[in-house]
PDB file of C-alpha atoms and ligand atoms in Angstrom:
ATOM      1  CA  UNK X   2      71.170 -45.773 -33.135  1.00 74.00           C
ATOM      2  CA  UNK X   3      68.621 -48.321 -34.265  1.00 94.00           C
ATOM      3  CA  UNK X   4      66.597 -49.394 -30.918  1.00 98.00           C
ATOM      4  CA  UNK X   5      66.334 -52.724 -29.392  1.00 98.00           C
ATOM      5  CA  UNK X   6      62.754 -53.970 -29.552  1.00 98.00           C
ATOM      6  CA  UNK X   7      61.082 -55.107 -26.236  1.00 98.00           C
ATOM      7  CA  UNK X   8      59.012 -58.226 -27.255  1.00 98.00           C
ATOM      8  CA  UNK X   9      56.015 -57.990 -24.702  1.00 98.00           C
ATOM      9  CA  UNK X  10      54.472 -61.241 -26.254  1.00 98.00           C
ATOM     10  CA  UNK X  11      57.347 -63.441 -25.412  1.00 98.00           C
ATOM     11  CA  UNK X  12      58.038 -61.961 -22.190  1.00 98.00           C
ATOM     12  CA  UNK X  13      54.157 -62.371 -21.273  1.00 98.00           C
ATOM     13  CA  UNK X  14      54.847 -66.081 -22.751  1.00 98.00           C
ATOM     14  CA  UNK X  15      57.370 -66.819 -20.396  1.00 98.00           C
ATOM     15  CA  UNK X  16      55.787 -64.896 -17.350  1.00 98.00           C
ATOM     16  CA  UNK X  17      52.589 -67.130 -17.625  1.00 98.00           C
ATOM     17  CA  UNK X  18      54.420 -70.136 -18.234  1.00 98.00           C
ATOM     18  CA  UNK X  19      56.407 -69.311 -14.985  1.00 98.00           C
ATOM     19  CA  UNK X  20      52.843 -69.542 -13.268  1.00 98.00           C
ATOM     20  CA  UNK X  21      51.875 -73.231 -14.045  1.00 98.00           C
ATOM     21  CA  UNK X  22      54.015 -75.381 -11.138  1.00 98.00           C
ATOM     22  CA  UNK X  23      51.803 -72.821  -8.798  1.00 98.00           C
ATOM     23  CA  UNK X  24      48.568 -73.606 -10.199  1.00 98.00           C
ATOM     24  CA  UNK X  25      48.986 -76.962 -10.551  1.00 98.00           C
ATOM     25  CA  UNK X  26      50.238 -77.324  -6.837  1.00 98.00           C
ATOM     26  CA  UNK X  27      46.654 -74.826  -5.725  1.00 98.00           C
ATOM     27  CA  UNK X  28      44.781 -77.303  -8.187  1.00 98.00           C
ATOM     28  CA  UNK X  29      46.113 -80.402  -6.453  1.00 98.00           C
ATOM     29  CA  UNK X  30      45.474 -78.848  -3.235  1.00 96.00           C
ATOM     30  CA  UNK X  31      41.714 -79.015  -4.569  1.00 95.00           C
ATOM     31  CA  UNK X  32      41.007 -75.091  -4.710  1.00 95.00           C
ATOM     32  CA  UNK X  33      42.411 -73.525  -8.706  1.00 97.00           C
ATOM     33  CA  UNK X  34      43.039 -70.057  -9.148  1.00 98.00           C
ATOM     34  CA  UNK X  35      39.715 -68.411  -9.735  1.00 98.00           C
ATOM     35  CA  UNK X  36      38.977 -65.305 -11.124  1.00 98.00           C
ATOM     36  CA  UNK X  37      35.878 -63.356 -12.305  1.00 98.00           C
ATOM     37  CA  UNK X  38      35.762 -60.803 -14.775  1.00 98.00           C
ATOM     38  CA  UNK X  39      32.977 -58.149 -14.851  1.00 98.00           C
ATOM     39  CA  UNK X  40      31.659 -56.443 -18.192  1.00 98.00           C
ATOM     40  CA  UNK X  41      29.511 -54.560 -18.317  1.00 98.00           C
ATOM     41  CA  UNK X  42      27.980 -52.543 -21.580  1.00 97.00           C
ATOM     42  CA  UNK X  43      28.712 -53.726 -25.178  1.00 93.00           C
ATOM     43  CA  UNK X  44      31.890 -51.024 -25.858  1.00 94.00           C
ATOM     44  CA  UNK X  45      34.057 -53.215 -27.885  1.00 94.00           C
ATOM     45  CA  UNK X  46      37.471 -52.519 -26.839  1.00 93.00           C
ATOM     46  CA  UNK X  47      36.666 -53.675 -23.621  1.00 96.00           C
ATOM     47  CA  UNK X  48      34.728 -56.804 -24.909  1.00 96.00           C
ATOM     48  CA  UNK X  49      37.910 -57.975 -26.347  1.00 95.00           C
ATOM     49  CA  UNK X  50      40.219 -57.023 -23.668  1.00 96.00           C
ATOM     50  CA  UNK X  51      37.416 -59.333 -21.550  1.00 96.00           C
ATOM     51  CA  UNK X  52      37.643 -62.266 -23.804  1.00 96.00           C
ATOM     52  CA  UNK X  53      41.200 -62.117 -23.914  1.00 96.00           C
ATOM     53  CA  UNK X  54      41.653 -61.487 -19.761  1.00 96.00           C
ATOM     54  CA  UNK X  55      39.554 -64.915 -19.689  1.00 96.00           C
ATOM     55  CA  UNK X  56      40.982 -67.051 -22.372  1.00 96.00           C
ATOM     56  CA  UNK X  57      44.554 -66.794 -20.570  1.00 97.00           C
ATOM     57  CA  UNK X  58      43.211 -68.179 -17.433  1.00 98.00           C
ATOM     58  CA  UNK X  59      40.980 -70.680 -19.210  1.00 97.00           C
ATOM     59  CA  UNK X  60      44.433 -71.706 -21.304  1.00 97.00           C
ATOM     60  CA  UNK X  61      45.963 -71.949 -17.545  1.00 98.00           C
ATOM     61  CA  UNK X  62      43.600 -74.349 -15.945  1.00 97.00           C
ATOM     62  CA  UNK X  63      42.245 -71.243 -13.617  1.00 98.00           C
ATOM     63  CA  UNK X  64      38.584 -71.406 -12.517  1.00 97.00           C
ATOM     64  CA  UNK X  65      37.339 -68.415 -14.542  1.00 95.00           C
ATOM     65  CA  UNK X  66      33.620 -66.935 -14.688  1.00 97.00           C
ATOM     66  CA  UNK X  67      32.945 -63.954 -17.154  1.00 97.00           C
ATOM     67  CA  UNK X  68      29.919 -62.359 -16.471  1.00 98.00           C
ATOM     68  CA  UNK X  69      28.765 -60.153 -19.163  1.00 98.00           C
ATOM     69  CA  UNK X  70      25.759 -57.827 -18.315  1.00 98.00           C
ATOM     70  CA  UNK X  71      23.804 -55.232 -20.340  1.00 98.00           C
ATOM     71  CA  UNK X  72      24.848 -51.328 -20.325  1.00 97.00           C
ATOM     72  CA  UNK X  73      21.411 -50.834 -18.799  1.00 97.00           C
ATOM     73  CA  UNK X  74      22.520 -52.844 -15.502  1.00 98.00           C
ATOM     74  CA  UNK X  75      22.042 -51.073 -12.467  1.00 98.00           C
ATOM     75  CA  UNK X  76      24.902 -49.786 -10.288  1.00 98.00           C
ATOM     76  CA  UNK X  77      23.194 -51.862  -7.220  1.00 98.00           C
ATOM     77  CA  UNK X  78      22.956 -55.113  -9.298  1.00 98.00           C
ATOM     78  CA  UNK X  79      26.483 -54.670 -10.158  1.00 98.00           C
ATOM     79  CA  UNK X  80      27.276 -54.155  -6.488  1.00 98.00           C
ATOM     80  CA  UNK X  81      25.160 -56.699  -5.527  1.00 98.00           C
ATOM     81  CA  UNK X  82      27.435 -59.240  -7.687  1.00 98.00           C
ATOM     82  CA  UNK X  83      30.793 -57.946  -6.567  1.00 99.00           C
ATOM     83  CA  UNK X  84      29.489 -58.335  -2.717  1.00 99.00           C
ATOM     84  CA  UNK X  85      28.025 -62.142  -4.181  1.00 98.00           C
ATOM     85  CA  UNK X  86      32.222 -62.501  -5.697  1.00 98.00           C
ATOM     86  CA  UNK X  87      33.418 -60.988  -2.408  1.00 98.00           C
ATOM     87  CA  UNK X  88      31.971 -63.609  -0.467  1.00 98.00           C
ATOM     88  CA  UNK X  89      32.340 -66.831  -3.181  1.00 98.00           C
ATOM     89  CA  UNK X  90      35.351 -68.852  -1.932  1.00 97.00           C
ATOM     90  CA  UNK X  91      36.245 -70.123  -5.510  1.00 97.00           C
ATOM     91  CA  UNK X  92      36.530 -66.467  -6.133  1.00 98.00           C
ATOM     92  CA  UNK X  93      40.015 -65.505  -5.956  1.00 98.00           C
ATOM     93  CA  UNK X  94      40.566 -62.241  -7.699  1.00 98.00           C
ATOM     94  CA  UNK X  95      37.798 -59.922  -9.674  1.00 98.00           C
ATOM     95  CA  UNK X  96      38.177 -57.526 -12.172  1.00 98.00           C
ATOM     96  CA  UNK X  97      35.097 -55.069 -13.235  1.00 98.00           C
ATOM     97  CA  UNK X  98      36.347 -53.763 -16.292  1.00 98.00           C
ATOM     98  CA  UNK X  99      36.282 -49.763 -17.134  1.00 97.00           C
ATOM     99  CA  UNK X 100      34.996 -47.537 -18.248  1.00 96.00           C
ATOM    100  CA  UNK X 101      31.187 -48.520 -17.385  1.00 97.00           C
ATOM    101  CA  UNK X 102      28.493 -46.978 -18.853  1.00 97.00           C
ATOM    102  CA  UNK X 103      26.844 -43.958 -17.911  1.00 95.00           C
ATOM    103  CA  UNK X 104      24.627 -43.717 -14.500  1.00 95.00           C
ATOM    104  CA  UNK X 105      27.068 -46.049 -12.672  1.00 98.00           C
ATOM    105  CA  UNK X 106      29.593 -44.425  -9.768  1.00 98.00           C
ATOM    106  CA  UNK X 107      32.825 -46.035 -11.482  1.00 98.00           C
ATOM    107  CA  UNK X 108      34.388 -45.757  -7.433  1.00 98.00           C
ATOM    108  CA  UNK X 109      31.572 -47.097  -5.460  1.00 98.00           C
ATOM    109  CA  UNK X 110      31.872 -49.887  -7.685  1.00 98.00           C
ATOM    110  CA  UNK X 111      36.010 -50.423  -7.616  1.00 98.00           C
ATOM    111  CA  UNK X 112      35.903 -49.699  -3.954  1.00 98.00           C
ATOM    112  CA  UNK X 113      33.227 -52.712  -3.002  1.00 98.00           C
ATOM    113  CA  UNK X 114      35.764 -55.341  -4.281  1.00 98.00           C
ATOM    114  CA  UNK X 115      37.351 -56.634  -1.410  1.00 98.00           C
ATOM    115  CA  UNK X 116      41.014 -55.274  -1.789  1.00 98.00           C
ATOM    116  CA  UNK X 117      42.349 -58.779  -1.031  1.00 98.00           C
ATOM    117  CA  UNK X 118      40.791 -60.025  -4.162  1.00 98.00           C
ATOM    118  CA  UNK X 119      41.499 -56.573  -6.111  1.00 98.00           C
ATOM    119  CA  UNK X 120      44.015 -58.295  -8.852  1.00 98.00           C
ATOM    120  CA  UNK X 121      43.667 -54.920 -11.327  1.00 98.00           C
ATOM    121  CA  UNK X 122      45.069 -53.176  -7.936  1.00 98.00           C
ATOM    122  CA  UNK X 123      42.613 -50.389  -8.383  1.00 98.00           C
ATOM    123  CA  UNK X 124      41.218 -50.293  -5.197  1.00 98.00           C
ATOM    124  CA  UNK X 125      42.267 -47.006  -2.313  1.00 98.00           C
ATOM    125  CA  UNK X 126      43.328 -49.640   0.383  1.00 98.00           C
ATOM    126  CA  UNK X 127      45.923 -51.209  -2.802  1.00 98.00           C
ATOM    127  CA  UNK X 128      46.986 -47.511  -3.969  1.00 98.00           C
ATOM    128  CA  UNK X 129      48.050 -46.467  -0.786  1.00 98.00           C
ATOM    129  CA  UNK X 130      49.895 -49.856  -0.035  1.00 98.00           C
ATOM    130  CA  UNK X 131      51.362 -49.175  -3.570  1.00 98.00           C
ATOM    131  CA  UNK X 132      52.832 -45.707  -2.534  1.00 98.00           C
ATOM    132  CA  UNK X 133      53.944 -46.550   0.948  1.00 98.00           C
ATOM    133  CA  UNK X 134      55.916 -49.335  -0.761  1.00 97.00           C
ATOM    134  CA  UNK X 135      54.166 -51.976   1.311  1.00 98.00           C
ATOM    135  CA  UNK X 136      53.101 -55.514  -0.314  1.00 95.00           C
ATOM    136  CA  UNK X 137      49.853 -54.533  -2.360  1.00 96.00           C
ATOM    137  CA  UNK X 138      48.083 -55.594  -5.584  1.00 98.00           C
ATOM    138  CA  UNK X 139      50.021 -53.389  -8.286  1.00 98.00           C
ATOM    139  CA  UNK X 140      47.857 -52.634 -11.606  1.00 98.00           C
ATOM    140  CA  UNK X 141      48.917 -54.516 -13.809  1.00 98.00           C
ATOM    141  CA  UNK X 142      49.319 -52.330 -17.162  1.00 98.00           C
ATOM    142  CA  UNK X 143      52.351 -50.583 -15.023  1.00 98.00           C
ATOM    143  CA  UNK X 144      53.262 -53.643 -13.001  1.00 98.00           C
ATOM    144  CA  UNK X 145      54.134 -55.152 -16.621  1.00 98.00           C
ATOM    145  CA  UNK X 146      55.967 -51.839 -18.029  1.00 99.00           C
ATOM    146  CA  UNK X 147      58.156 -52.438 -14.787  1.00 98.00           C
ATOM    147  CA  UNK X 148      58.641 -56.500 -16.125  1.00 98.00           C
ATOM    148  CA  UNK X 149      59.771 -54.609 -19.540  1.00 98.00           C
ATOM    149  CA  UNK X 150      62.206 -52.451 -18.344  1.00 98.00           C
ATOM    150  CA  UNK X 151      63.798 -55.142 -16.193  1.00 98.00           C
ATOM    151  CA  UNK X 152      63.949 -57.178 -18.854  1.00 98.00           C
ATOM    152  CA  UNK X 153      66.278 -54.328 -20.567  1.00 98.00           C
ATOM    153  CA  UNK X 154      68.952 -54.734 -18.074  1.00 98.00           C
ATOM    154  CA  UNK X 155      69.695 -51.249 -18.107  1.00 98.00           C
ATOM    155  CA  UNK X 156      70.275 -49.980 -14.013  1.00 98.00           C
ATOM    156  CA  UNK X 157      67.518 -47.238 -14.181  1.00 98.00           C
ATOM    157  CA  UNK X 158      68.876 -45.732 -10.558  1.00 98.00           C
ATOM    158  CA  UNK X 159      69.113 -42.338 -10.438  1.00 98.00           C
ATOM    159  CA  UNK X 160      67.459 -42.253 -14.206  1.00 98.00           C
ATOM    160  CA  UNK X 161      64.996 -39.678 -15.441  1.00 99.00           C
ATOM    161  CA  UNK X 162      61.846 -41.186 -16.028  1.00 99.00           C
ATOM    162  CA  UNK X 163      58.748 -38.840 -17.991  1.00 99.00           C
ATOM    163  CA  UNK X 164      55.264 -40.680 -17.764  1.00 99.00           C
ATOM    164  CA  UNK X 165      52.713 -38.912 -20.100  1.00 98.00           C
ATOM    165  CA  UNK X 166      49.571 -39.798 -18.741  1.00 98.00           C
ATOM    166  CA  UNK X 167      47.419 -39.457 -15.139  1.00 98.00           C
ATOM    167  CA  UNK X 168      45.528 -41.795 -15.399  1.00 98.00           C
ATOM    168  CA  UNK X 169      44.414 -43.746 -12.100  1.00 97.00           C
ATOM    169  CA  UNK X 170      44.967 -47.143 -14.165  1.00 97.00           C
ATOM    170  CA  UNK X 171      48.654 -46.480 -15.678  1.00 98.00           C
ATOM    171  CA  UNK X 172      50.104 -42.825 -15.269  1.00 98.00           C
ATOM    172  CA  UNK X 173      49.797 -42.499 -11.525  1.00 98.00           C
ATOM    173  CA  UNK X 174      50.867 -46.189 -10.305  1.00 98.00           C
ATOM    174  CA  UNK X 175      53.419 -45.934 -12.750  1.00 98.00           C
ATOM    175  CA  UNK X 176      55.056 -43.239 -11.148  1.00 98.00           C
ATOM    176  CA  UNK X 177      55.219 -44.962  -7.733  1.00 98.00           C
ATOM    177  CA  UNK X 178      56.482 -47.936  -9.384  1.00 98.00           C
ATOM    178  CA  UNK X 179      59.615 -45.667 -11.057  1.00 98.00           C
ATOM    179  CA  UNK X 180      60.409 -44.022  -8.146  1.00 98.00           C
ATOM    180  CA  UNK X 181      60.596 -47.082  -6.676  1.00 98.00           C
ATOM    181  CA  UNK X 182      62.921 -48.117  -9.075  1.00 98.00           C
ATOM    182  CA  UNK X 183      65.084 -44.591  -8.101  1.00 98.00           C
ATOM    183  CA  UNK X 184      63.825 -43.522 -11.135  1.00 98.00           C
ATOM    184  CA  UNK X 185      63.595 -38.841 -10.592  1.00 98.00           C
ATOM    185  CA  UNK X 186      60.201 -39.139 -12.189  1.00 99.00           C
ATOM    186  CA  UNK X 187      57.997 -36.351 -14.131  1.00 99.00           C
ATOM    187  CA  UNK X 188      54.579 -36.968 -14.342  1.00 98.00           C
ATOM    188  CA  UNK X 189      53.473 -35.031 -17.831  1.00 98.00           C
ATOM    189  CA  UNK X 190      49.526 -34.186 -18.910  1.00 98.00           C
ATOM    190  CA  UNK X 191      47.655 -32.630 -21.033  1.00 97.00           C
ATOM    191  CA  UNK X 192      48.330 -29.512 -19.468  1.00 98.00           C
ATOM    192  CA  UNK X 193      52.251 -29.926 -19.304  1.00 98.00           C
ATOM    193  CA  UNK X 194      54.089 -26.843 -20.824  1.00 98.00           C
ATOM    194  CA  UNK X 195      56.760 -27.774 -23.197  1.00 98.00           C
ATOM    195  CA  UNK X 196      56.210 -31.432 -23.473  1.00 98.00           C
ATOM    196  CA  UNK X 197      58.920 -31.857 -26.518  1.00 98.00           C
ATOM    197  CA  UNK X 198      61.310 -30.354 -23.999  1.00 98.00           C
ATOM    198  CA  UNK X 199      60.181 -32.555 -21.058  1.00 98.00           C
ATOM    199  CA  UNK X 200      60.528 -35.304 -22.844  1.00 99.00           C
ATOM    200  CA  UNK X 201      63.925 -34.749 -24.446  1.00 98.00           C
ATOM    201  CA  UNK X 202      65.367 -34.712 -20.998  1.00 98.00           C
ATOM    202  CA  UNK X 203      64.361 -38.082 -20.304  1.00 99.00           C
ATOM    203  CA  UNK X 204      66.263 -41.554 -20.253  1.00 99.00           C
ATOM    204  CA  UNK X 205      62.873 -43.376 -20.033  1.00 99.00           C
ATOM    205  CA  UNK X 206      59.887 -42.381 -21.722  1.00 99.00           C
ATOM    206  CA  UNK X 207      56.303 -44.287 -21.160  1.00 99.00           C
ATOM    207  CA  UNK X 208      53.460 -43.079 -23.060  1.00 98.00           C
ATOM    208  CA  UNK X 209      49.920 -43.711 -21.507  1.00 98.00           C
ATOM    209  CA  UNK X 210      47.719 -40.507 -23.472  1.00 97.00           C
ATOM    210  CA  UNK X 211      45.811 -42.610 -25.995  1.00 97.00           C
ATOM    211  CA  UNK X 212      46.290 -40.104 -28.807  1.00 98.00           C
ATOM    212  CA  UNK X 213      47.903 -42.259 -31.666  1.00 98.00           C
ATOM    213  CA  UNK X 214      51.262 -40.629 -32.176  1.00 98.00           C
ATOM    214  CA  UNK X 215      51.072 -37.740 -30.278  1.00 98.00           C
ATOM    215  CA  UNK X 216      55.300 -38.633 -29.153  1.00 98.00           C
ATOM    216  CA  UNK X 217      56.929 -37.668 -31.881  1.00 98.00           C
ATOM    217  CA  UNK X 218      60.360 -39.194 -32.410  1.00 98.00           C
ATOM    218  CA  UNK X 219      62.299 -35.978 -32.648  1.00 98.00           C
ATOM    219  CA  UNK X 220      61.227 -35.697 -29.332  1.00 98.00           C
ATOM    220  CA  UNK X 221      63.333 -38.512 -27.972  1.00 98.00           C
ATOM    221  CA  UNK X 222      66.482 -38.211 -26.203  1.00 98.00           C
ATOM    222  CA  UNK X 223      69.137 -40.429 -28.394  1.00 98.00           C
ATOM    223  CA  UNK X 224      69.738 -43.865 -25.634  1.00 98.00           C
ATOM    224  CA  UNK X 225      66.077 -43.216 -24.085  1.00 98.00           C
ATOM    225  CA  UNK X 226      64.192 -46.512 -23.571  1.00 99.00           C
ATOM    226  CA  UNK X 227      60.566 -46.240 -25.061  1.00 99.00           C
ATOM    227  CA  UNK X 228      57.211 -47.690 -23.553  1.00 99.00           C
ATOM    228  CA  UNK X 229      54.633 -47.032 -25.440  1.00 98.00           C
ATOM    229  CA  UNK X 230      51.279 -47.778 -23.749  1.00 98.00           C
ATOM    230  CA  UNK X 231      48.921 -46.485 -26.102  1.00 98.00           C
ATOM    231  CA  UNK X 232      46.363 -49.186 -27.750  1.00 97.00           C
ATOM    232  CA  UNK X 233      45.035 -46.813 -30.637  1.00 97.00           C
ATOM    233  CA  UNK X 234      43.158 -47.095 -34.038  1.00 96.00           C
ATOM    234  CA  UNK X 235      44.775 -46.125 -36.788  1.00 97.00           C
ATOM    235  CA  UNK X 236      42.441 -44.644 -39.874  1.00 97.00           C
ATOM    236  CA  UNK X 237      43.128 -47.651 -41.655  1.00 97.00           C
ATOM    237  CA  UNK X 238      42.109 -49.832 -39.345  1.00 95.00           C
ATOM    238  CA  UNK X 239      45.289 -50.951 -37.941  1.00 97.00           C
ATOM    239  CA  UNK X 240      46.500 -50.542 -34.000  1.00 97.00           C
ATOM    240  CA  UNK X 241      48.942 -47.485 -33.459  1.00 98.00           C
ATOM    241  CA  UNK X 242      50.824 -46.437 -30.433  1.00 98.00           C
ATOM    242  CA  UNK X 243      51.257 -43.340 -28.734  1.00 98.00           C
ATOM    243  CA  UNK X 244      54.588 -42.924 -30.002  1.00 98.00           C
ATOM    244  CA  UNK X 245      55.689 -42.264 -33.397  1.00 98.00           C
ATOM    245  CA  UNK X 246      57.244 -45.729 -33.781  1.00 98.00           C
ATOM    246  CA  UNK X 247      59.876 -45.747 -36.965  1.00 98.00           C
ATOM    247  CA  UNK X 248      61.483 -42.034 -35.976  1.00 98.00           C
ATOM    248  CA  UNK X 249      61.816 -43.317 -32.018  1.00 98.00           C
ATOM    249  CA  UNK X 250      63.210 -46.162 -32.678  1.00 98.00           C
ATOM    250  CA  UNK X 251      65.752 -44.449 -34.582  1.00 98.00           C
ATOM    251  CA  UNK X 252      67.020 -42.361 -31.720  1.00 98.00           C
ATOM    252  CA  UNK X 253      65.844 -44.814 -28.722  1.00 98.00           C
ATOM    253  CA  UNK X 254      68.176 -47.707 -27.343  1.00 98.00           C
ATOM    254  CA  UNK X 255      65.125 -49.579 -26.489  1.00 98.00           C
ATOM    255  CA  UNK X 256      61.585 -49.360 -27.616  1.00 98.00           C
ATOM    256  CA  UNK X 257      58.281 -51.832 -27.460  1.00 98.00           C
ATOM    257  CA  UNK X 258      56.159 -52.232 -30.726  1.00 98.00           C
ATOM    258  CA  UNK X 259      52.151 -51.614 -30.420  1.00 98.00           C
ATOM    259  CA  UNK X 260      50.210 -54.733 -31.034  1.00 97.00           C
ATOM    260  CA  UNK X 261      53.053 -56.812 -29.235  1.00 98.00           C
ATOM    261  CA  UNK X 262      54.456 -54.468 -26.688  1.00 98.00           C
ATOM    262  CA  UNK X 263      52.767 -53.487 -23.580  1.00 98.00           C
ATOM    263  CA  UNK X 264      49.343 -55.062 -23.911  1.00 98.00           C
ATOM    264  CA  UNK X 265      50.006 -59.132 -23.746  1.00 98.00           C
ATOM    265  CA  UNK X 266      52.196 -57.977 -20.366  1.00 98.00           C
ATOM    266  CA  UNK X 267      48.684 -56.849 -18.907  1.00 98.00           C
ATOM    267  CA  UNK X 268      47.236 -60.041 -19.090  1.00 98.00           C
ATOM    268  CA  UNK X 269      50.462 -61.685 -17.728  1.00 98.00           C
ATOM    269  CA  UNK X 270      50.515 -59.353 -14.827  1.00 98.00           C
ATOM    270  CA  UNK X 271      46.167 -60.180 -14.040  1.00 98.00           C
ATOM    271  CA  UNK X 272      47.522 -64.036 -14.378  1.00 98.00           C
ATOM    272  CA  UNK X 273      50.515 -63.511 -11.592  1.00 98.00           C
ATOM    273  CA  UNK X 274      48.546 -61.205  -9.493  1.00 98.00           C
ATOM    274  CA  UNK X 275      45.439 -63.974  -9.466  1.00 98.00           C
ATOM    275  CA  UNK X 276      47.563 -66.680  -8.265  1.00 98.00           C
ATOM    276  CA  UNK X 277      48.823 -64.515  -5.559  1.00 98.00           C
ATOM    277  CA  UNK X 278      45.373 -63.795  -4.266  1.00 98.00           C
ATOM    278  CA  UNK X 279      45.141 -67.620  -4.711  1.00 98.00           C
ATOM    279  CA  UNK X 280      48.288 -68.494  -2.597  1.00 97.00           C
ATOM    280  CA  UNK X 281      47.492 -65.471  -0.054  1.00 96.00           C
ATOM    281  CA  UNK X 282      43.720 -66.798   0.614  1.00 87.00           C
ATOM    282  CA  UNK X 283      42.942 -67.590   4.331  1.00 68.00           C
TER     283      UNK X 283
HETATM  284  N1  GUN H  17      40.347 -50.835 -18.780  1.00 65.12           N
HETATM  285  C1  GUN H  17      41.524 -50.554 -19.386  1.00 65.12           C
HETATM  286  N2  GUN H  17      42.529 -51.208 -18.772  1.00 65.12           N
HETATM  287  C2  GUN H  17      41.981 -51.910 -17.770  1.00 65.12           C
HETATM  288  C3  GUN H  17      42.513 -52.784 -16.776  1.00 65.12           C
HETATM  289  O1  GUN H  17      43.714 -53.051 -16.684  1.00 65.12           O
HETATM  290  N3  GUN H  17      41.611 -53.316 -15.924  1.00 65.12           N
HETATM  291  C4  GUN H  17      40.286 -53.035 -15.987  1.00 65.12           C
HETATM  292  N4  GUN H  17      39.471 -53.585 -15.091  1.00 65.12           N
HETATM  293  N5  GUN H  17      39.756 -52.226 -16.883  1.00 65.12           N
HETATM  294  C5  GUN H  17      40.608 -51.671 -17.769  1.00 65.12           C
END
């Protein structure tokens, strides 16, 4: 079996495009979509992600502020801004992008954003709406892995789903999100026994480690669907997966490619959660 490939930039495409009769309507209705996004530090990963997060909603007609502030900020200027954001009416949704530098409490800092303007869906109030199934601001790496597998049209019900990865930001919401989907979900770490065998049982597969290639394709369970949500430098340069992309694809029925897959779907998932806060504001 040669897999399907998941195109994440034309499904982002179409997602964002989807948003414009909404922000045009806001716009006429004299208040755009506004969103801030925090960096802080000069890691450059993140100062791309940034630049990216804001040229979508500049390219939408969103009100957009990106505040950039040195690494040797201090945790109570940076609250101090998020409780200035919290309070700014043209403010719809902020984002404080991780990891911060050293010296600053990452959770004091997510948990000061207002969870009605929390559009990355990290803060407690949004986690717990998230796993009581209740209407909450998902995060939106995972909210767009769920867009992808839709998009697949497989029925996932009753499915076994292995996420590889705990992270607070992918690996955990994601597993809400499967279940959700009646997905029997295994969440797999670094400490998992066995992870070749975990993984062979399973009919979806989403990779959040980080480690480029650490899935091998022998791993994969012939039919599996394949998200790979790694964003990883290759020696040469290049961006790699998580996933050992030509053997997966191979055995998988459906698989997304890394630049291309999972990352534009971010941004589109920031986008539709920012015009929600928008269309939600009192
Ligand atoms: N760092 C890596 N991914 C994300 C994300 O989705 N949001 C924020 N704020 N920081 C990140």
């Amino acid at each position: 079996m040669t897999a399907r490939v998941l195109d994440g930039k034309a499904v982002a495409a179409e997602i964002t495009e989807a948003l414009r009769p909404q922000i045009a309507a806001l716009t006429a209705a004299g208040h755009p979509p506004g969103l801030a996004v925090i960096l802080v530090g000069d890691d450059p990963a993140s100062a791309v992600y940034v630049r990216l997060k804001s040229q979508r909603a500049h390219d939408l007609g969103m009100a957009h502020r990106q505040i950039s502030l040195p690494a040797t900020t201090s945790e109570a200027e940076l609250l101090a801004l998020v409780d200035e954001l919290n309070a700014d009416p043209a403010i719809d949704g902020i984002l404080v992008q991780v990891p911060l530098p050293r010296g600053i409490d990452k959770d004091r800092v997510l948990d000061r954003v207002l969870p009605s303007k929390d559009v990355d869906g990290f803060h407690p109030v949004n986690t717990g709406r998230l796993w009581q199934r209740r209407a909450a601001f998902v995060p939106c790496t995972p909210a767009g892995v769920i867009e992808l597998l839709k998009r697949t049209g497989v029925d996932l019900r009753g499915m076994d789903a292995v996420v590889i990865g705990r992270s607070n930001i992918v690996g955990k919401p994601m597993v809400a999100l499967l279940e959700q989907m009646d997905c029997t979900v295994t969440l797999a770490h670094s400490r998992t026994r066995n992870l070749p065998e975990v993984v062979g049982r399973a009919d979806v597969v989403i990779a959040a480690v980080g480690v480029l290639e650490m899935v091998k394709g022998a791993w994969i369970k012939p039919g599996a669907i394949v998200i790979d949500v790694g964003v990883n430098r290759r020696p040469d340069g290049k961006l790699g997966g998580d996933v050992e992309y030509g053997p997966a694809a191979e055995r998988a029925s459906w698989i997304t490619p890394v630049p291309g897959g999972v990352g534009p779907m971010t941004i589109a998932m920031l986008m539709t959660n920012t015009v929600r806060a928008a269309t939600q504001r009192g």
